[in-house]
mmCIF file of C-alpha atoms in Angstrom:
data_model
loop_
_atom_site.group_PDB
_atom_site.id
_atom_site.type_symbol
_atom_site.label_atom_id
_atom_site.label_comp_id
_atom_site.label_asym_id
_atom_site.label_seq_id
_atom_site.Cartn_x
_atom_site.Cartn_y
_atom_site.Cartn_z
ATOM 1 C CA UNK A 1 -9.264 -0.472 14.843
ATOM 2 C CA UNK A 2 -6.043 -1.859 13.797
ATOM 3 C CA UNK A 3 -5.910 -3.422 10.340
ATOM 4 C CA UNK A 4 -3.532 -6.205 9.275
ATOM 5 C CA UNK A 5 -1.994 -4.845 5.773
ATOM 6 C CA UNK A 6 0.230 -6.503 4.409
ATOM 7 C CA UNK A 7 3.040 -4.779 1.846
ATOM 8 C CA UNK A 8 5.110 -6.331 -0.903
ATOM 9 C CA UNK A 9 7.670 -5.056 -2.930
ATOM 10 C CA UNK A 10 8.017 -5.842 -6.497
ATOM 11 C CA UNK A 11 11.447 -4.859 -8.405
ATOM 12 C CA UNK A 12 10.871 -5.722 -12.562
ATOM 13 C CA UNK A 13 13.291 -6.646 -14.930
ATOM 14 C CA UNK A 14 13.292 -3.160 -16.071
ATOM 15 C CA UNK A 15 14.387 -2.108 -12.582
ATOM 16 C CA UNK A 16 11.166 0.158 -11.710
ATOM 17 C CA UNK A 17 9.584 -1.092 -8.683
ATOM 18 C CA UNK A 18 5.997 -1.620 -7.820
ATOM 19 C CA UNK A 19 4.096 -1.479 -4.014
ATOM 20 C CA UNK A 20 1.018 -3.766 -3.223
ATOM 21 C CA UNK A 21 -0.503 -3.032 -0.316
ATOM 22 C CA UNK A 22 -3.330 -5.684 0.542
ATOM 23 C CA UNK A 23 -6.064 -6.429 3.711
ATOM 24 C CA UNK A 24 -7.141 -9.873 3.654
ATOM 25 C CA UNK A 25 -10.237 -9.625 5.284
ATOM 26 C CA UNK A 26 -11.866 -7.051 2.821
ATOM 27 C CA UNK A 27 -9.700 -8.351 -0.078
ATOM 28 C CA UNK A 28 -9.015 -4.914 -1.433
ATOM 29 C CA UNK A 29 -5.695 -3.824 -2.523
ATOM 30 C CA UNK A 30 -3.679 -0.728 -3.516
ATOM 31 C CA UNK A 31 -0.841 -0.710 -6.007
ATOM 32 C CA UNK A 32 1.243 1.981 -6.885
ATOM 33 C CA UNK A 33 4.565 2.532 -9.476
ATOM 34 C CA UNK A 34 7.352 3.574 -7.561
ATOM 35 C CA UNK A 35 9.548 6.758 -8.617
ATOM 36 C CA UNK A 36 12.452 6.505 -9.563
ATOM 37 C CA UNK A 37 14.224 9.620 -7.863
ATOM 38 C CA UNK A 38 12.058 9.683 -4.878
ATOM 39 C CA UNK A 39 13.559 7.522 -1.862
ATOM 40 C CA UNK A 40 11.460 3.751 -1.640
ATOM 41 C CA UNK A 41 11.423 3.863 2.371
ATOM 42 C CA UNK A 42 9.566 7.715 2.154
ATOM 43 C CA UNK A 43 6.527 6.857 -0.529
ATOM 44 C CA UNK A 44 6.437 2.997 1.360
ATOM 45 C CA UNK A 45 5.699 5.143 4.229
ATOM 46 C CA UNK A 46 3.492 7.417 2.391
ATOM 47 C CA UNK A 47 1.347 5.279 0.098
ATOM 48 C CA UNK A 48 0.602 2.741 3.580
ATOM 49 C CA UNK A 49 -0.758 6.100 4.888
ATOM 50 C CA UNK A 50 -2.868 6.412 2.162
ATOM 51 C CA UNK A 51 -4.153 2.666 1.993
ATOM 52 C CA UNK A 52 -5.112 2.749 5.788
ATOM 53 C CA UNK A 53 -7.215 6.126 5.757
ATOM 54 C CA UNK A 54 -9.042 5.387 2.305
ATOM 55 C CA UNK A 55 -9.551 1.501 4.395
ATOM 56 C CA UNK A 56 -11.215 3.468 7.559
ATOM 57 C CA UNK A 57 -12.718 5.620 5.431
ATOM 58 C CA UNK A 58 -14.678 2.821 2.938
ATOM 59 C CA UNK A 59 -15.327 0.314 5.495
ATOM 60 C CA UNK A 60 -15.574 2.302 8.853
ATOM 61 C CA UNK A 61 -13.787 1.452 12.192
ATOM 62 C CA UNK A 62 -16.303 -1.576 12.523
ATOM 63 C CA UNK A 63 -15.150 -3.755 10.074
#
């Protein structure tokens, strides 16, 4: 099942960067510190990854 996750990107005063990713219809939500020297596009990629299988994973394909 395809899951509607959204993705913001938050960029602090500091300059460090923080990822939400969120699924409204289980409410749950994953957010990671960016790093620094590690391109945004290539963890954005990888931490969505991560969100989606750990969703399938808690809540099943049925929800």
């Amino acid at each position: 099942m395809k899951r509607n996750v959204e993705m913001l990107l938050l960029k602090l005063a500091d300059g460090a960067r923080i990822l939400r990713f969120y699924e409204p219809s289980s409410g749950l939500c994953l957010e990671k510190r960016l790093q620094p020297d590690e391109p945004v596009a290539r963890q954005k990629k990888r931490w969505e990854r991560v969100f989606v299988n750990m969703l399938e994973r808690e809540l099943g394909v049925a929800a």
